[in-house]
CSV table of C-alpha atoms in Angstrom, one decimal:
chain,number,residue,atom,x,y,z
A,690,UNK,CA,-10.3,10.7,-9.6
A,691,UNK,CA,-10.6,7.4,-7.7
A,692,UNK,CA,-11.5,7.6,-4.1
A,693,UNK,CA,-12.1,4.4,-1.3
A,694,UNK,CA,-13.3,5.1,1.8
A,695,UNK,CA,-13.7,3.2,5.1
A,696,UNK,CA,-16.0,4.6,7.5
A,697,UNK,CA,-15.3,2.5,10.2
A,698,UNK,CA,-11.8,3.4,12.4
A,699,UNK,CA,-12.1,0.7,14.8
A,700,UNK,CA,-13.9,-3.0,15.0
A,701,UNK,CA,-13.4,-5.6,17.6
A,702,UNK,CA,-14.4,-9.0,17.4
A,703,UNK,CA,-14.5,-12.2,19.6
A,704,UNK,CA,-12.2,-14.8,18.9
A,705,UNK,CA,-13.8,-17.8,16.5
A,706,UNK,CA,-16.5,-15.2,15.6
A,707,UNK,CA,-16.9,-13.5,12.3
A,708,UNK,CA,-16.3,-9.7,11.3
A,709,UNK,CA,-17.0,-7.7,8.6
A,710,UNK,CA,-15.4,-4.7,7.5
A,711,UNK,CA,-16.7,-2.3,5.1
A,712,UNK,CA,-15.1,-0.3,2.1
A,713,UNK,CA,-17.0,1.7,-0.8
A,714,UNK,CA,-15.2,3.5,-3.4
A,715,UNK,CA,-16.0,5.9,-6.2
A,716,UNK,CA,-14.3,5.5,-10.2
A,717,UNK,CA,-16.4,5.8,-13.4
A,718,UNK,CA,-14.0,2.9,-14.4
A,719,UNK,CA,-15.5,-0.5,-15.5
A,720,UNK,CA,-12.3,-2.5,-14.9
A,721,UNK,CA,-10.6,-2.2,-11.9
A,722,UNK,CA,-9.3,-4.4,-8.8
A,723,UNK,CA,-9.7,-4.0,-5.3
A,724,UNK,CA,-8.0,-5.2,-2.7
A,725,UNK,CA,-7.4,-5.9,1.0
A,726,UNK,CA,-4.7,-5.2,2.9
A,727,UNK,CA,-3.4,-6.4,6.2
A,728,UNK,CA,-1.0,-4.2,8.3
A,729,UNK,CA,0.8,-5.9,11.4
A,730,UNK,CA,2.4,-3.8,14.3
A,731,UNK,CA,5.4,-4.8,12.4
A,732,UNK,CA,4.0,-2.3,9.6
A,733,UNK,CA,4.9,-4.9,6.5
A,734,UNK,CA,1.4,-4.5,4.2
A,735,UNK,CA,0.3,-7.9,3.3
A,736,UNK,CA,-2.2,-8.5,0.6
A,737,UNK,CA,-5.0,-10.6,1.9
A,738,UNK,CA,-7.3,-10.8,-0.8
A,739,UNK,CA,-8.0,-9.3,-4.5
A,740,UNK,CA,-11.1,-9.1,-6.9
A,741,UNK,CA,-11.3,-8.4,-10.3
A,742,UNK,CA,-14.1,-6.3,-11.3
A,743,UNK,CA,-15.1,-8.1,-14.3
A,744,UNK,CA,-15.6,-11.3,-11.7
A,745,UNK,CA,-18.8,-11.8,-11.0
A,746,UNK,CA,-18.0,-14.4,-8.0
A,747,UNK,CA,-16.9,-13.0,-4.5
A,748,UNK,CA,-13.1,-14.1,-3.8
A,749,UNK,CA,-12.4,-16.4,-0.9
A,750,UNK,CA,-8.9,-17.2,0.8
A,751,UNK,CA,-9.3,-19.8,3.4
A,752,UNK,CA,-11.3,-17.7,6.2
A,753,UNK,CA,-11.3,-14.7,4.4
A,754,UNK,CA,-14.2,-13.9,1.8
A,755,UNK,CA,-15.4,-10.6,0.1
A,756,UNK,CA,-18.6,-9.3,-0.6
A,757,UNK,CA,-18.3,-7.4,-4.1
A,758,UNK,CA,-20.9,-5.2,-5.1
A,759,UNK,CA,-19.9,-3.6,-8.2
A,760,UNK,CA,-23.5,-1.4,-8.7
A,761,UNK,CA,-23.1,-0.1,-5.2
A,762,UNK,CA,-19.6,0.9,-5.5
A,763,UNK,CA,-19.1,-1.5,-2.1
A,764,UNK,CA,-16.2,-4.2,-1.1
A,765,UNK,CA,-16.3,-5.3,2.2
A,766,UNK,CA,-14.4,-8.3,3.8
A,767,UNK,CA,-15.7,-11.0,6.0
A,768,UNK,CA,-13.1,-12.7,8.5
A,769,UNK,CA,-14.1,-15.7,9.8
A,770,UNK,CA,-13.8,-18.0,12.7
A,771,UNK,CA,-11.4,-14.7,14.0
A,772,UNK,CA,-8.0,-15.5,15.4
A,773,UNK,CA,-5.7,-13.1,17.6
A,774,UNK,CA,-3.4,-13.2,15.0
A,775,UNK,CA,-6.0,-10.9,12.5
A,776,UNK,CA,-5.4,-8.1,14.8
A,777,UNK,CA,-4.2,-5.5,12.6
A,778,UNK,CA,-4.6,-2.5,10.3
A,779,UNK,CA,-7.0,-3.6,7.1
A,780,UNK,CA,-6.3,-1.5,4.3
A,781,UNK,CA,-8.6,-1.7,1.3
A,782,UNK,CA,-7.3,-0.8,-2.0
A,783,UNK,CA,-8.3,0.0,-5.4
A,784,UNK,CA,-6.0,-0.2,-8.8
A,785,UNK,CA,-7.1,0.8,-12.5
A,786,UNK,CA,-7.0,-1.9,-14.4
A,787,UNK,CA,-5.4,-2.1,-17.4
A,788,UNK,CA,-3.1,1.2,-16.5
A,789,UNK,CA,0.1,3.0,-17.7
A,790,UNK,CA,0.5,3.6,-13.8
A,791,UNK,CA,-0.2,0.9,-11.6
A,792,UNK,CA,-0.7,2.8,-8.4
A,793,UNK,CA,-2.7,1.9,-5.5
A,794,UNK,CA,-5.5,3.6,-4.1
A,795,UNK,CA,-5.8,3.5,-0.2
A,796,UNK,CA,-8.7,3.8,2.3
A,797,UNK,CA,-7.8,5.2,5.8
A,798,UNK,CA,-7.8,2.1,7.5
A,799,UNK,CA,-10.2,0.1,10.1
A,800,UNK,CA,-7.8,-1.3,13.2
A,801,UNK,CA,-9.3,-4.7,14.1
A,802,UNK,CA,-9.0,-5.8,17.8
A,803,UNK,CA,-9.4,-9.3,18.6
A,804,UNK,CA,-10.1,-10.4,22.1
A,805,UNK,CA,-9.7,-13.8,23.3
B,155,UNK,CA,14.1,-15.3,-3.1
B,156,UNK,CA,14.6,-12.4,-1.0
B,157,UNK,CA,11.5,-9.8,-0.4
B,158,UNK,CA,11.7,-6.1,-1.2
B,159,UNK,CA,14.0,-4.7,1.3
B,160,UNK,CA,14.4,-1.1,2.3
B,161,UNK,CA,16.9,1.0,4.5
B,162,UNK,CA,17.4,1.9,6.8
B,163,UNK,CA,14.6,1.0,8.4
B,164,UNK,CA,14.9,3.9,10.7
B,165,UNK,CA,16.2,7.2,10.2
B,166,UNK,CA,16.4,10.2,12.2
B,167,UNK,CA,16.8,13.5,10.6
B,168,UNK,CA,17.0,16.8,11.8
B,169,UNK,CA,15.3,20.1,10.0
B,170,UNK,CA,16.9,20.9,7.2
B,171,UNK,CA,18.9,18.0,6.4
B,172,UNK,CA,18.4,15.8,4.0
B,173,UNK,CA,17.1,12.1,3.9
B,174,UNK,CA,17.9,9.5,1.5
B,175,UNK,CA,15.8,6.7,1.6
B,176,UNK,CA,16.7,3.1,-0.5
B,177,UNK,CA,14.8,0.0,-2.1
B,178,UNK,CA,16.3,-3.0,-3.7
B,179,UNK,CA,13.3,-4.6,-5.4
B,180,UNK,CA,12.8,-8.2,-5.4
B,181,UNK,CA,14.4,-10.1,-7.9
B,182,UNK,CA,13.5,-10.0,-11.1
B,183,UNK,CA,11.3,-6.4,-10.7
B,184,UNK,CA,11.9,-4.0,-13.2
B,185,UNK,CA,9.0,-1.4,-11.3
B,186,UNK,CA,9.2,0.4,-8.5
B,187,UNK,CA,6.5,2.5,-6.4
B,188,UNK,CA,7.1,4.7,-3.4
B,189,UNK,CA,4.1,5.0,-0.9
B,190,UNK,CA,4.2,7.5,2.0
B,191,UNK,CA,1.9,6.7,5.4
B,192,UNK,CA,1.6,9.6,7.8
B,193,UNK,CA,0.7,8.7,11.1
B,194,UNK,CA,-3.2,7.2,11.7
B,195,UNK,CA,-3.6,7.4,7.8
B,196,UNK,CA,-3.2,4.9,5.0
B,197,UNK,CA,-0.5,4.8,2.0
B,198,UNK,CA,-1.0,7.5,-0.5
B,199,UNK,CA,1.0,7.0,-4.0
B,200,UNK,CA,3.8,9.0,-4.2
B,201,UNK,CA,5.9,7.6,-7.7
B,202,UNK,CA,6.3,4.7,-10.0
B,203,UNK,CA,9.7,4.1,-11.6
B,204,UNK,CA,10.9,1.5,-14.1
B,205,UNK,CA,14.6,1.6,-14.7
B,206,UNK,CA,16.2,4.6,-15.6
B,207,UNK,CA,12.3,6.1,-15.9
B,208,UNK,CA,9.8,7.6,-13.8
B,209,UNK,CA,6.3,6.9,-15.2
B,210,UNK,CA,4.3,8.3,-12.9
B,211,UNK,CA,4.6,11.5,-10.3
B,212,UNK,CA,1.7,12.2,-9.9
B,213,UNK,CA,1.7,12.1,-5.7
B,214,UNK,CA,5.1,13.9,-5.0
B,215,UNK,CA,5.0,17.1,-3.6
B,216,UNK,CA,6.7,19.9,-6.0
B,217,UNK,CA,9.7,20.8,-3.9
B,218,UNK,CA,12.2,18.7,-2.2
B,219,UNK,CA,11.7,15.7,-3.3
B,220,UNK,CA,12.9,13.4,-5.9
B,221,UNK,CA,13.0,9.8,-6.7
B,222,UNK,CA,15.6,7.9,-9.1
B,223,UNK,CA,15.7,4.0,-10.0
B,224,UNK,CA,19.3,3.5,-11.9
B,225,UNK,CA,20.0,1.1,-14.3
B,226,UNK,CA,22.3,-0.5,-11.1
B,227,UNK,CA,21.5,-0.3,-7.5
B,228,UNK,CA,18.7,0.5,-5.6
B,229,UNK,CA,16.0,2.9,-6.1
B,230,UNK,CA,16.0,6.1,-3.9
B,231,UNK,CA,13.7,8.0,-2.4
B,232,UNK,CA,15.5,11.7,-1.7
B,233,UNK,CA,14.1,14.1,0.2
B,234,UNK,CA,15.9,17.6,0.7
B,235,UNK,CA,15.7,20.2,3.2
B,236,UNK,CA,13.3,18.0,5.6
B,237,UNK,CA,10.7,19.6,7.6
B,238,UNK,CA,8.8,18.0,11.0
B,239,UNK,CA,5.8,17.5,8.5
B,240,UNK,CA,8.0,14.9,6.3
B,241,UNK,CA,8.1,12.7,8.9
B,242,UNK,CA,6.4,9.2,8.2
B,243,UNK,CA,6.7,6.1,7.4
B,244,UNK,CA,8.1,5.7,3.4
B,245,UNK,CA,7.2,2.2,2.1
B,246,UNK,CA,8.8,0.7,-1.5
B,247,UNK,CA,6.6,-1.8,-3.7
B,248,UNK,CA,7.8,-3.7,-6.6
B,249,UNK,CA,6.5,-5.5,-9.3
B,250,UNK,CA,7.6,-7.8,-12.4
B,251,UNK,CA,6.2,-5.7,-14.6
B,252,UNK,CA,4.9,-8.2,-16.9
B,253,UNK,CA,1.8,-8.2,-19.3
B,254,UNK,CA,-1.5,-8.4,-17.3
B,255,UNK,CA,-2.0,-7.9,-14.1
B,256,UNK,CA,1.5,-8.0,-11.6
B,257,UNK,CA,0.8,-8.1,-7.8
B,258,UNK,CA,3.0,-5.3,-5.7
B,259,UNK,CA,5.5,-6.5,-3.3
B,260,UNK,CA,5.9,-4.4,0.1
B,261,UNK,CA,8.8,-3.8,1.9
B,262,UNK,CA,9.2,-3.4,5.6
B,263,UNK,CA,8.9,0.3,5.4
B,264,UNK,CA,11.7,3.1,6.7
B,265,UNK,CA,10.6,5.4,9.5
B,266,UNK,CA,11.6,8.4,8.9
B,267,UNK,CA,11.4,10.8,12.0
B,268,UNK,CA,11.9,14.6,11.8
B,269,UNK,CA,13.4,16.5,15.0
């Protein structure tokens, strides 16, 4: 069974600075996607970002980039230039790919604090 | 186009009673998935439903709970018999269900609190 993990609970970062958050998962899988997820206070899950495995090239979205790492099993994301408004639950994610099921794969979660 | 809704968005329940949770998938969706986040954790899987189908059940617990997605209406989320432990927030995701890959659409979640 697939498993993602996110070891850190909490992160902070300065406003206009740059964070990364980690993620490393576990599949014997060679197609798959992985995903991050932001979650407001309001608690609606917004997809910030998604990789293909079979992509060699990291995805970028504006100020958000990831580092893939598909040997080491590793996904982290990289916020840059941080505004308050990234405050939030990240969520990363992992989906088989293709699949009869479709279901996402959670890690626990890093809450990001932003100060000004 | 309107998102994936869900409701009610809160719902209070005490033991024993039972709790009937609805999604209305966006537009279009054919698929359905329920997610269930317990406090300070992150969403685990509970089913995925096309209409009239479930294809997957794999994450719902044995007793008490059942999910349905008629050919009309919304997809529920039913939970009999509720226990304090049930309490959590209960997101719906929906997707197109078209060949490839098809991107999951959250709703805004219904709190489900268990006196």
């Amino acid at each position: 069974a697939q498993t993602v993990t996110q070891s850190q609970p909490e992160m902070s970062v300065q406003e206009a600075e740059t964070v990364t958050l980690s993620c490393t998962y576990d599949t014997s899988e060679s197609d798959y996607y992985l995903f991050w997820y932001k979650q407001p206070p309001s608690r609606q899950m917004i997809l910030v970002i998604r990789q293909e495995a079979y992509k060699q090239q990291n995805a970028t979205e504006n100020r958000f980039s990831v580092n893939f790492q598909k040997a080491a099993k590793s996904f982290s994301l990289k916020i840059s230039d941080s505004q308050l408004g990234d405050a939030a639950m990240y969520f990363c994610a992992y989906r088989s790919a293709p699949s009869n099921t479709d279901k996402l794969i959670f890690g626990t979660g890093t809450r990001l604090q932003v100060f000004p | 186009n309107a998102g994936v809704m869900q409701n009610p968005r809160h719902l209070v329940r005490r033991r024993g009673q039972e709790a009937r949770l609805r999604c209305s998938p966006m537009k279009g969706h054919s698929h359905v998935y329920w997610y269930r986040q317990l406090p300070e954790e992150g969403l685990k899987f509970m089913v995925y439903l096309q209409k009239e189908n479930i294809i997957d059940e794999s994450g719902m617990p044995k007793e008490r709970f059942s999910a349905e997605f008629p050919k009309e209406g919304p997809s529920i989320l039913r939970i009999q018999q509720v226990v304090r432990g049930d309490s959590a927030a209960y997101f719906c995701a929906s997707s197109p269900g078209l060949a490839g890959y098809n991107e999951q659409f959250f709703g805004p979640g219904t709190r489900l609190t268990v006196l």
